[in-house]
Coordinates of C-alpha atoms (C1' of nucleotides) in Angstrom, one line a residue:
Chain A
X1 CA -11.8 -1.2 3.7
X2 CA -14.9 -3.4 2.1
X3 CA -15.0 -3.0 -1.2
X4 CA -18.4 -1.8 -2.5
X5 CA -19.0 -4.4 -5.1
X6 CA -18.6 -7.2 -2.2
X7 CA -21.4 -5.7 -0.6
X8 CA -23.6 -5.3 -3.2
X9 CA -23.2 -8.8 -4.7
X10 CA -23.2 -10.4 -0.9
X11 CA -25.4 -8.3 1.0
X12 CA -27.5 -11.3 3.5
X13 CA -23.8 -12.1 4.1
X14 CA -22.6 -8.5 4.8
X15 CA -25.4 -8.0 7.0
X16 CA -25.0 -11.5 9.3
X17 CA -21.0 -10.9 9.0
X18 CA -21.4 -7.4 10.7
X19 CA -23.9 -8.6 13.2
X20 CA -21.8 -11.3 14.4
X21 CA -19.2 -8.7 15.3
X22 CA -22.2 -7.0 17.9
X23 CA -22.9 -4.1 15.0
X24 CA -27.0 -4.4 15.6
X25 CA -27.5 -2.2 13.1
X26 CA -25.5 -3.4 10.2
X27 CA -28.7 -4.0 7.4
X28 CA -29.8 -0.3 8.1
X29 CA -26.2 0.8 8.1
X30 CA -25.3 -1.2 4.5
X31 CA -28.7 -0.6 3.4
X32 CA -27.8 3.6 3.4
X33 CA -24.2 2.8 2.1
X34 CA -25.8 1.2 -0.8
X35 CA -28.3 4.5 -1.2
X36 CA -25.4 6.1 -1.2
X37 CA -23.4 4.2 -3.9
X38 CA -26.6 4.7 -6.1
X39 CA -26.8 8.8 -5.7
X40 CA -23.0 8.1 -6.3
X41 CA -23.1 6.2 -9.7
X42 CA -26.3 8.2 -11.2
X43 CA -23.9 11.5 -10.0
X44 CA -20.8 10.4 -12.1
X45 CA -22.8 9.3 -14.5
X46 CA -24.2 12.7 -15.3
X47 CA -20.8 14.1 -15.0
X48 CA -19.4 12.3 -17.3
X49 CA -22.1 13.0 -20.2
X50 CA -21.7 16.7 -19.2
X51 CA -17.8 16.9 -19.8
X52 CA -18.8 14.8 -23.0
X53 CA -20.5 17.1 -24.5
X54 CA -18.3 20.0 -22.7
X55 CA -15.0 18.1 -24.2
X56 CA -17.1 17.7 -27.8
X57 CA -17.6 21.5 -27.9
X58 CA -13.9 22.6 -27.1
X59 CA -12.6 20.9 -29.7
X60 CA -15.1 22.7 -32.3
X61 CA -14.0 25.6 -30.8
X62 CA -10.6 24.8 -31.5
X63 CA -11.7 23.6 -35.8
X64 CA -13.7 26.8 -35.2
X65 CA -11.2 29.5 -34.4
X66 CA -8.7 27.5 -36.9
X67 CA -11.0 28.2 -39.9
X68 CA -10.7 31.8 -39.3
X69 CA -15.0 31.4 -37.8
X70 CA -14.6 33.6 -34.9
X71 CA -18.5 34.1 -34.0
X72 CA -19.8 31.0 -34.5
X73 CA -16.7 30.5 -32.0
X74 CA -17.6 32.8 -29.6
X75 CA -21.2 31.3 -30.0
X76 CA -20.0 27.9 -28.6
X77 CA -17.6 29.2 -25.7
X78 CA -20.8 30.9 -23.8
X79 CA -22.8 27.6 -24.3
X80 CA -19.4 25.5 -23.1
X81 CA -19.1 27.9 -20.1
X82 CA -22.7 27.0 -19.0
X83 CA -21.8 23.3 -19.2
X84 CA -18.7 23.6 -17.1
X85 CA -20.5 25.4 -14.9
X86 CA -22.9 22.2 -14.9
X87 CA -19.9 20.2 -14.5
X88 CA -18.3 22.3 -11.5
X89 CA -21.7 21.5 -9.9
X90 CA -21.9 18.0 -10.2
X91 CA -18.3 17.5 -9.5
X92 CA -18.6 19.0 -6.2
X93 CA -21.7 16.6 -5.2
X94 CA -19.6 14.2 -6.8
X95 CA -16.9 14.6 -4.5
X96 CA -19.1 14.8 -1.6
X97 CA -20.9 11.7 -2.2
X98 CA -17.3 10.2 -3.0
X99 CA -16.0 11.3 0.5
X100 CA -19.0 10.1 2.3
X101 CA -18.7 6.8 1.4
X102 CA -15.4 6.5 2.0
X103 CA -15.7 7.6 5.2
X104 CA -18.4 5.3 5.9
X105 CA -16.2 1.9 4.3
X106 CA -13.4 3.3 6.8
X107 CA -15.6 3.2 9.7
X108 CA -16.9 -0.4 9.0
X109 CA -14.9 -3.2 9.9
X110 CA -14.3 -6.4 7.8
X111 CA -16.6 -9.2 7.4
X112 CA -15.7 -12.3 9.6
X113 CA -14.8 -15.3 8.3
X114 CA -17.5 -18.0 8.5
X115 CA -15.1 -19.9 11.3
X116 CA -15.4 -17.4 13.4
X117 CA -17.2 -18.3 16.8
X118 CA -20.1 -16.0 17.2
X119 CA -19.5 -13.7 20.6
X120 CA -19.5 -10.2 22.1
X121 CA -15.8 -10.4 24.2
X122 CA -13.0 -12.0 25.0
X123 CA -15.1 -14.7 27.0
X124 CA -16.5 -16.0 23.8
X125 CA -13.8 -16.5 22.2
X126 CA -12.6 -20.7 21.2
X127 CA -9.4 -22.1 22.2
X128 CA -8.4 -24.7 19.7
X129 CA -5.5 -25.9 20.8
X130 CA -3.7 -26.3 24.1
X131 CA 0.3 -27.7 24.4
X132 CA 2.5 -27.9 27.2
X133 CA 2.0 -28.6 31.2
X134 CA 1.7 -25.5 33.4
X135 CA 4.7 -25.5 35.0
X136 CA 4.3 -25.3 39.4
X137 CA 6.9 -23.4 41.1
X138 CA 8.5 -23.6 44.3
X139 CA 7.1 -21.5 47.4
X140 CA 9.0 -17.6 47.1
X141 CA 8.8 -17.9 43.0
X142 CA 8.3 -14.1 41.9
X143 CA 6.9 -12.1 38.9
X144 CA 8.8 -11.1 35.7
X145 CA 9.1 -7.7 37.7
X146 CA 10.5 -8.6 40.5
X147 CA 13.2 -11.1 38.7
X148 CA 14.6 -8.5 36.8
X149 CA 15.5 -6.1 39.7
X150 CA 16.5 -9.4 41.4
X151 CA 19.2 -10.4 38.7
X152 CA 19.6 -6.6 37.4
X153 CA 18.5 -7.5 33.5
X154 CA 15.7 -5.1 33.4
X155 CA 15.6 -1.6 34.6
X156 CA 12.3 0.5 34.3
X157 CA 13.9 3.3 36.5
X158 CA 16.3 4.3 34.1
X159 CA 13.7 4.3 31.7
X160 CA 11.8 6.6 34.1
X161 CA 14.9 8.9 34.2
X162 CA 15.8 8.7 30.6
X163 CA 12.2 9.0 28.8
X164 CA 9.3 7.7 30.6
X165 CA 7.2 5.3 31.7
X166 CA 7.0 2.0 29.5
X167 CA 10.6 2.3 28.0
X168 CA 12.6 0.1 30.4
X169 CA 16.6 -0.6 30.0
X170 CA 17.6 -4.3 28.9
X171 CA 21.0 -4.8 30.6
X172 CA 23.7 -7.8 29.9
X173 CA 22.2 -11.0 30.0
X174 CA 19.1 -9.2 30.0
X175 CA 19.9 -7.6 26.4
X176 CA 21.7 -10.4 25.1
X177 CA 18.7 -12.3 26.1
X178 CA 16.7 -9.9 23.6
X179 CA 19.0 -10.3 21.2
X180 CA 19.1 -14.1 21.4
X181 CA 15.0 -14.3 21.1
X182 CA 15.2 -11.9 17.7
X183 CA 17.5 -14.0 15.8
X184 CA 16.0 -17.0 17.2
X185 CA 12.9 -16.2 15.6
X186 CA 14.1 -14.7 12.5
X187 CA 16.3 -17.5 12.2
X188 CA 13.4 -19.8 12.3
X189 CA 11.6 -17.2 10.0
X190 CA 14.3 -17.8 7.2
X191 CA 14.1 -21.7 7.3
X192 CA 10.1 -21.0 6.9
X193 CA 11.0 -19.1 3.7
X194 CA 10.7 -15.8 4.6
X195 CA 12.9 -13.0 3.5
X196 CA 13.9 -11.0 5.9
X197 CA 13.2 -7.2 6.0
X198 CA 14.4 -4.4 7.8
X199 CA 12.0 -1.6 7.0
X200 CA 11.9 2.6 8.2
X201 CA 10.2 2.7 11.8
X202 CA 8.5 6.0 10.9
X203 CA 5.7 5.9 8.2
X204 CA 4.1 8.7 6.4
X205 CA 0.1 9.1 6.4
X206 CA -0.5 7.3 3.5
X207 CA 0.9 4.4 4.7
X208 CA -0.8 4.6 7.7
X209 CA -4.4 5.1 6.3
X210 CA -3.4 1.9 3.5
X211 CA -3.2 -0.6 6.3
X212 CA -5.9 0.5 8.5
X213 CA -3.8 1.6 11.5
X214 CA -5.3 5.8 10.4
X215 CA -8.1 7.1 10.8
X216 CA -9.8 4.4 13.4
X217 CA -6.7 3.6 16.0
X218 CA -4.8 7.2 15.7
X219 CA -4.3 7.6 19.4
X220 CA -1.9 3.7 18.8
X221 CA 0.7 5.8 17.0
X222 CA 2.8 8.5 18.1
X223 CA 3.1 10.9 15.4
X224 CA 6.1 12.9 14.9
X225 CA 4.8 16.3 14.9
X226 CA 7.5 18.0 12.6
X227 CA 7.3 16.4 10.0
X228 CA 4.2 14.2 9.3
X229 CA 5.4 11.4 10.0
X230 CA 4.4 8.0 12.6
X231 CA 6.1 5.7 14.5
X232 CA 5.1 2.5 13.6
X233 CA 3.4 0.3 16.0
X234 CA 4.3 -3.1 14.0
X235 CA 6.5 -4.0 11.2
X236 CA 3.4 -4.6 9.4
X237 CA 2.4 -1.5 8.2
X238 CA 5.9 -0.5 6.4
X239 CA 6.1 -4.0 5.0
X240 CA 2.3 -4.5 4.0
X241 CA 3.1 -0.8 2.5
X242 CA 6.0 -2.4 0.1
X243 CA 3.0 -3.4 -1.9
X244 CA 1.1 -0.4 -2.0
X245 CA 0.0 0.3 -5.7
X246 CA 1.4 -2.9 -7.1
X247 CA 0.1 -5.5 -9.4
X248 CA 1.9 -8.8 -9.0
X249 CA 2.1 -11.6 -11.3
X250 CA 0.7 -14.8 -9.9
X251 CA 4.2 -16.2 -10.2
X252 CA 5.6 -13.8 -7.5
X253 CA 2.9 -15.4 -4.8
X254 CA 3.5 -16.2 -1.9
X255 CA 5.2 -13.5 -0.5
X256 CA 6.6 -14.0 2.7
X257 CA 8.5 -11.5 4.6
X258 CA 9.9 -11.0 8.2
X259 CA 11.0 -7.7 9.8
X260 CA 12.6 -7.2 13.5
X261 CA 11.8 -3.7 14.7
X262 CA 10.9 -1.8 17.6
X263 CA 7.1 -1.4 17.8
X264 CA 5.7 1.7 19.7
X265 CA 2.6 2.4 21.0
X266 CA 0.7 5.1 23.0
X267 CA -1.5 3.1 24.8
X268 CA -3.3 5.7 25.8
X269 CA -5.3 4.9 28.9
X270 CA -4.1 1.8 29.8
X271 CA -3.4 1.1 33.2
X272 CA -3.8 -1.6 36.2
X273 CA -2.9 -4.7 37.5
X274 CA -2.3 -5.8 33.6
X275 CA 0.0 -3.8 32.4
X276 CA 2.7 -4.4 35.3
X277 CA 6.4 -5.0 34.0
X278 CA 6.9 -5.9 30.2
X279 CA 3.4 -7.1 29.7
X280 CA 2.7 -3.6 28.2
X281 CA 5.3 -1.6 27.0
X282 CA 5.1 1.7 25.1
X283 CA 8.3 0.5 22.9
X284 CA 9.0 -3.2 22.2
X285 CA 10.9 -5.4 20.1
X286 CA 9.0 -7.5 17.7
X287 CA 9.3 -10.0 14.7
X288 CA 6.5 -9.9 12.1
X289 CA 5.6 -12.9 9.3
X290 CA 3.6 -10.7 6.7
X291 CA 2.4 -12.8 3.7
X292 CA 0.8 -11.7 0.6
X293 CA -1.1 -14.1 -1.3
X294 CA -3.8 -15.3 -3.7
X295 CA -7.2 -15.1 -2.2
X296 CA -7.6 -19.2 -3.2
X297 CA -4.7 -20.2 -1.2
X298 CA -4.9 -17.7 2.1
X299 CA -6.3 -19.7 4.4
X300 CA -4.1 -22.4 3.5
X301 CA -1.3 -19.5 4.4
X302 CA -3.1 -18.9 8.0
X303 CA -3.0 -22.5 9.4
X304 CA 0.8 -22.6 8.1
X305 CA 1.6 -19.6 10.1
X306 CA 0.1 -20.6 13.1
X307 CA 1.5 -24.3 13.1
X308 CA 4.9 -21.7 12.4
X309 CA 3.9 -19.7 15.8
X310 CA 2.9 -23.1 17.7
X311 CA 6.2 -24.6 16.6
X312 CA 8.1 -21.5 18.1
X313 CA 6.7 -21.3 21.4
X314 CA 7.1 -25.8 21.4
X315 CA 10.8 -24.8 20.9
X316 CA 10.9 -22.4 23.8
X317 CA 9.3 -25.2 26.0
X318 CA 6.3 -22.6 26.9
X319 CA 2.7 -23.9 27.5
X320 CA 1.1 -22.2 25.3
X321 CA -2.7 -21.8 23.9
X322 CA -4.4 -20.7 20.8
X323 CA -7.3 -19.3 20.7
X324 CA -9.9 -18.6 17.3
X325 CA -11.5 -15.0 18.6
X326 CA -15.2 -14.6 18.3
X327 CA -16.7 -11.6 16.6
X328 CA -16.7 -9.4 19.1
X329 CA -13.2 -9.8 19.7
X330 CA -12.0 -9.4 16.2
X331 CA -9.7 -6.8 15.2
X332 CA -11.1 -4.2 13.2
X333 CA -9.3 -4.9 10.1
X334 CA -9.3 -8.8 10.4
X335 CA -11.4 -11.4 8.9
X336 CA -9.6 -14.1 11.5
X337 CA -7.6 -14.0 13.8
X338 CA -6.0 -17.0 16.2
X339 CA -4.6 -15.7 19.1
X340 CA -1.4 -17.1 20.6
X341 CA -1.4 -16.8 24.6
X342 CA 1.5 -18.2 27.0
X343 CA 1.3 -18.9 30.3
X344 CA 3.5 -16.9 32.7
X345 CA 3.8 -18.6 36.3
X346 CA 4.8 -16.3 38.0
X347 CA 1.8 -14.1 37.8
X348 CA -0.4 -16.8 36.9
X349 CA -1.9 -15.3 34.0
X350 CA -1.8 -16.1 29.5
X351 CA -0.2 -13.8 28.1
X352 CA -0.8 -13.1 24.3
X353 CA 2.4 -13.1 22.5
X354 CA 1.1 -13.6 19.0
X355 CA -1.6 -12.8 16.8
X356 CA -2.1 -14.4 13.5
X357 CA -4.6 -12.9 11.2
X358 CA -5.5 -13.2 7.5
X359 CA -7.3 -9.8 6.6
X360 CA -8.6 -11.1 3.1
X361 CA -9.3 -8.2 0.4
X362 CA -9.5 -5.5 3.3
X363 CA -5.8 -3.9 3.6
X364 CA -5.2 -4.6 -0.2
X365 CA -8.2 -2.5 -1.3
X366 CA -7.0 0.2 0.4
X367 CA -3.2 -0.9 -0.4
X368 CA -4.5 -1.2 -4.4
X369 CA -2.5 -4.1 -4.3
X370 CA -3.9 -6.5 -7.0
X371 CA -3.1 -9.8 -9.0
X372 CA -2.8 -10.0 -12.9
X373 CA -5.3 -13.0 -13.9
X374 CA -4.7 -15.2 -16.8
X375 CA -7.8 -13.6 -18.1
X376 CA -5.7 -10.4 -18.1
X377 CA -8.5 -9.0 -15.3
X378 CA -7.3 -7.4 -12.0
X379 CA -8.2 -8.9 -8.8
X380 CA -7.3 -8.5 -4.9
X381 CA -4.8 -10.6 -3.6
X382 CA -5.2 -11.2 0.5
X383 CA -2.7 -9.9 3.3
X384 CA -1.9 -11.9 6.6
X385 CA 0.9 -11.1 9.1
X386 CA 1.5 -12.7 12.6
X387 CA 4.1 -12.1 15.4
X388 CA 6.7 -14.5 15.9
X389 CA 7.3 -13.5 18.4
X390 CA 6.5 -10.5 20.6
X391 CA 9.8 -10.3 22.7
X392 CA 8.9 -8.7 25.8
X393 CA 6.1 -11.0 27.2
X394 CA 8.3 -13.9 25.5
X395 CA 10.9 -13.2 27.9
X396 CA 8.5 -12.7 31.0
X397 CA 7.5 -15.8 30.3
X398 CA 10.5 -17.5 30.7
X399 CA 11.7 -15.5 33.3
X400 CA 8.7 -16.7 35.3
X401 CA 8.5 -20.0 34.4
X402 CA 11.9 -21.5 34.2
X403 CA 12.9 -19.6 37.9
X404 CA 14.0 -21.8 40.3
X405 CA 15.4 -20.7 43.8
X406 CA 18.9 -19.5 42.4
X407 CA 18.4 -18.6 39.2
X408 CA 16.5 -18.9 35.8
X409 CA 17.3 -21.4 33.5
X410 CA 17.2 -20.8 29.7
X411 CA 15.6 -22.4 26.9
X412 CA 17.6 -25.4 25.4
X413 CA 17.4 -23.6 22.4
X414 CA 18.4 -20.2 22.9
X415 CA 21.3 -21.3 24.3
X416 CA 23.5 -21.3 21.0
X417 CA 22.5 -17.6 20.8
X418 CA 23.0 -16.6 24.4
X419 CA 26.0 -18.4 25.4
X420 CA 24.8 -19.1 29.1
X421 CA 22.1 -21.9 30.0
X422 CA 21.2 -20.0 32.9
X423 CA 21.1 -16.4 34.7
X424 CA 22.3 -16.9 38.2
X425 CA 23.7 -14.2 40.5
Chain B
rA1 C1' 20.4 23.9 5.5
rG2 C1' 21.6 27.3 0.9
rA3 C1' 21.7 27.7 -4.8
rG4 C1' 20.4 25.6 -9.4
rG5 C1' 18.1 21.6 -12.4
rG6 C1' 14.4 17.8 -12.6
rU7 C1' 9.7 14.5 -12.0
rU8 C1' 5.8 11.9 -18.7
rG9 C1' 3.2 4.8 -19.7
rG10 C1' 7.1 -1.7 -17.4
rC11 C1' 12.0 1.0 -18.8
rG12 C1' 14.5 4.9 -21.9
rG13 C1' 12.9 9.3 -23.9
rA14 C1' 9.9 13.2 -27.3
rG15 C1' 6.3 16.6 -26.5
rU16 C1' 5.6 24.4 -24.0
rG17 C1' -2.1 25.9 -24.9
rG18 C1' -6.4 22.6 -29.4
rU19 C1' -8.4 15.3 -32.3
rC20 C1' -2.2 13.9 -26.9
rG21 C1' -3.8 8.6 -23.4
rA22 C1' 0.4 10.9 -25.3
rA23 C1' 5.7 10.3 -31.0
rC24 C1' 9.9 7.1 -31.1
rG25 C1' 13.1 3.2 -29.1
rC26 C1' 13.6 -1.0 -25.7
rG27 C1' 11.1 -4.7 -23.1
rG28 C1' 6.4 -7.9 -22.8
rC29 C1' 2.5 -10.7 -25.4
rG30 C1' 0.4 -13.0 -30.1
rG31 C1' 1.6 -14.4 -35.1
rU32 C1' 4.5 -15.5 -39.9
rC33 C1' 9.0 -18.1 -41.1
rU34 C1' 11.9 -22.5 -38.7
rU35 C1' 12.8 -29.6 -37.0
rG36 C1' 13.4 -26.2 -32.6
rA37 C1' 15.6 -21.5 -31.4
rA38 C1' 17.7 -16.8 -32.8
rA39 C1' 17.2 -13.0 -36.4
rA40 C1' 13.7 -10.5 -39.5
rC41 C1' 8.8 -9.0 -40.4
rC42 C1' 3.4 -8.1 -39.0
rG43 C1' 0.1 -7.2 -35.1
rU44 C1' -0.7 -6.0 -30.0
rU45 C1' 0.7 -3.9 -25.3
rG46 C1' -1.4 1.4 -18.7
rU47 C1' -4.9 2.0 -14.5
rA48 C1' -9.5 3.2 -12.3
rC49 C1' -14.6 4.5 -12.6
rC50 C1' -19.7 4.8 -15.1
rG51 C1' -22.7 1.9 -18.7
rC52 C1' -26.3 -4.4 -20.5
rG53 C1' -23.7 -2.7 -24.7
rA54 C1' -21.9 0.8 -28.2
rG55 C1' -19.2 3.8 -25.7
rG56 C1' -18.0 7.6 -22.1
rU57 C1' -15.1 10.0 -18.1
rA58 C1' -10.6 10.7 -15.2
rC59 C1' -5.3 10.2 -14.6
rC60 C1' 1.6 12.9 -17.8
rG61 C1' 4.8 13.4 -9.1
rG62 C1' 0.3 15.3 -5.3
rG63 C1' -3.2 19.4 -4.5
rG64 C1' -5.3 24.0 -6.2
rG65 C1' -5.9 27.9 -10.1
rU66 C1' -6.1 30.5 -15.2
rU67 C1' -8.7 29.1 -20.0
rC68 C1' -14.1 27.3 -24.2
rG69 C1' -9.7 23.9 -24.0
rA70 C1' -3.7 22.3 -19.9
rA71 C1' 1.3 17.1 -20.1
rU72 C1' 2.2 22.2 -21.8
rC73 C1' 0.9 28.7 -18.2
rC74 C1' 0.4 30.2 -12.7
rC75 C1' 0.5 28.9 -7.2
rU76 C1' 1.7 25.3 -3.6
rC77 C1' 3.4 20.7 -1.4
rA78 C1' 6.3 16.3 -1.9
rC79 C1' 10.3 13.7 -3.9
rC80 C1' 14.8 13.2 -7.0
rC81 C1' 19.7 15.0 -9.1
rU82 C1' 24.1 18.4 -9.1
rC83 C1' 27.2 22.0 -6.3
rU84 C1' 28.2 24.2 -1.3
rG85 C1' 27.6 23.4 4.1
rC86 C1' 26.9 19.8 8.1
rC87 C1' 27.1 14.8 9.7
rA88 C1' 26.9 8.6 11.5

RNA sequence: AGAGGGUUGGCGGAGUGGUCGAACGCGGCGGUCUUGAAAACCGUUGUACCGCGAGGUACCGGGGGUUCGAAUCCCUCACCCUCUGCCA
């Protein structure tokens, strides 16, 4: 979430940031947060004079009763019950004011970045780069969908049978193709200088509300209803979560960690042409960059995950294009975002496979994960994380565009990790 | 899963109703001494919020309660340790 002080210090830039996202009302909206930050202050600050003079009292009481003075002792209890009585009040109003501003920070989304292309959708939003030729295929050249039932890598019936609906089987070559793309990628990863994680795939609540996936995207998670606990729909959350209530020395920046896990999303009411095959799955593999670093060097950190992304999909010989989303597109936690998209032949249609965003001061306020200064003051570091790569529509991808009549051919180099160069009958 | 014991500041560890934000030790930082270092000695050393400031408030696993007053008593939840059971 924003943190208050931001908005009070830079409220013009509050106010155009939130309007560039298509919030019309943000000025009205701030202006009330700000009306409520005062009630808030002026609240606590009659608290605390009350439990001053409250705390002042008890310990006379305490000389009082001590030195044998038991009236004048009795005297002061009645007149320190009426001021905790004051107290109770105002700490109540306290708390109220407290939770209603919380609630409104967690239902306003961070300020863009001043790169960010102004926009209302997807439509709006700037491709910056473009790489690679679109690759034409031969007359009978088929969907992801139809190449795994062809060569028998994929099997969404079994996971029909076995759970449901957007949980398909990855079979020989099909799973050691998997396989092949993680360590790829993490491999690549570790020569970046990450440190490779492998965190829990549930998470508790906390965790969930610190990195913004809880309260606003609920329905993303599945929750485990026993015990409290989520499955996590990126490696993000329980590796941004490392850092929850921490306070790191400026000598431990950057920190750069990757994690493979499954990712697992509801979904919820997504269907259509779209979501056809592995281009939306309710369980898929991913790996995750998450950096943590100094607010002065984090958009340094962005372009340098993104040239990591762009270097990936080069690699894998996939035309690819990034693409800097506009306001409206923006995620709600993000203060920029590229967007990496691949183009899959054989349904004709980019598919995004990465997204790279640096979410400034707005996970680690939640996260309270802060810096030691050399002036000895506290500040917020900044969070990023970007996919590298999302496996599923990774391997559509190549499925579709390296097909040729009797078989699909495999990227140069995967083909240390696989073992074959090709998946024929 | 059952029985018992725990959870205190960066770490170790006192503290069972009243100047306790918390003794003491270690570690960290600053200084004296030294050519430099070590040792020794002296000082300092949590976080957040409110306030221009002086200063104030809150926090001893989380939440709630009793009391004029709670680290200390009560309830509850979570986690940890030991033994028994089960298990990759």
């Amino acid at each position: 979430m924003l943190e208050i002080t931001t908005i009070k210090d830079h409220f013009d830039q509050a106010v155009s940031g939130l309007i560039k996202r298509g919030i019309a009302n943000a000025e009205s909206l701030l202006s009330e947060l700000m009306d409520l930050d005062k009630k808030r202050r002026e609240t606590q600050s009659n608290l605390d004079s009350v439990l001053a003079e409250a705390n002042t009292k008890s310990k006379m009481i305490g000389r009082l009763i001590q030195g044998g003075e038991k009236e004048q002792a009795q005297q002061l209890k009645e007149e320190t019950s009426v001021l905790k009585n004051q107290a109770k009040g105002l700490q109540d109003k306290l708390t109220a004011l407290v939770d209603k501003q919380q609630e409104s920070l967690y239902n306003i989304p961070n300020i863009p970045n001043g790169n960010v292309p102004e926009g209302c959708s997807a439509k709006e939003n700037e491709v910056v780069e473009e790489w690679g030729e679109l690759p034409s295929l031969d007359d009978g050249a088929m969907p992801h969908w139809d190449l795994i039932q062809k060569y028998d890598i994929i099997d969404f019936d079994l996971g029909n049978k076995v759970t449901g609906a957007g949980f398909p089987f990855y079979k020989g070559r099909g799973a050691k193709l998997v396989r092949a793309l993680a360590n790829f990628c993490l491999d690549q990863a570790e020569a970046a200088g990450y440190q490779e994680i492998q965190p829990p795939v549930m998470v508790n609540e906390t965790s969930g509300l610190a990195t913004g996936q809880l309260p606003d995207k609920e329905g993303q998670m599945y929750a485990i209803s026993d015990s409290n606990y989520y499955l996590i729909p990126t490696a993000e959350v329980p590796i941004t979560n490392i850092y929850r209530d921490t306070i790191l020395e400026v000598s431990d920046l950057p920190v750069k960690n990757v994690g493979f896990t499954p990712c697992f999303r509801r979904e919820a009411g997504s269907w259509g042409a779209d979501v056809r095959g592995l281009n939306r799955l309710h369980q898929f593999d991913k790996v995750e960059l998450v950096q943590v670093n100094h607010p002065e060097y984090s958009y340094k950190a962005l372009d340098e995950m993104c040239k990591h992304v762009s270097l990936l999909l080069q690699q894998l010989r996939l035309p690819y294009r990034m693409v800097n989303l506009c306001g409206g597109d923006l995620g709600f936690t993000s203060a920029q975002t590229f967007d990496f998209e691949v183009y899959a032949a054989g349904q004709d249609k980019w598919l995004e496979v990465s997204s790279v965003s640096n979410f400034e001061t707005y996970q680690t306020n939640r996260l309270k994960l802060r810096c030691r200064g050399e002036d000895k003051k506290n500040f917020l570091l900044h969070t990023l994380n970007g996919s590298a790569l999302a496996i599923p529509r990774i391997l559509a991808a190549i499925l579709e565009n390296f097909q040729y009549q009797e078989g699909i051919r495999i990227p140069e180099v995967l083909v240390p990790y696989t073992g074959f160069d090709a998946i024929t009958h």
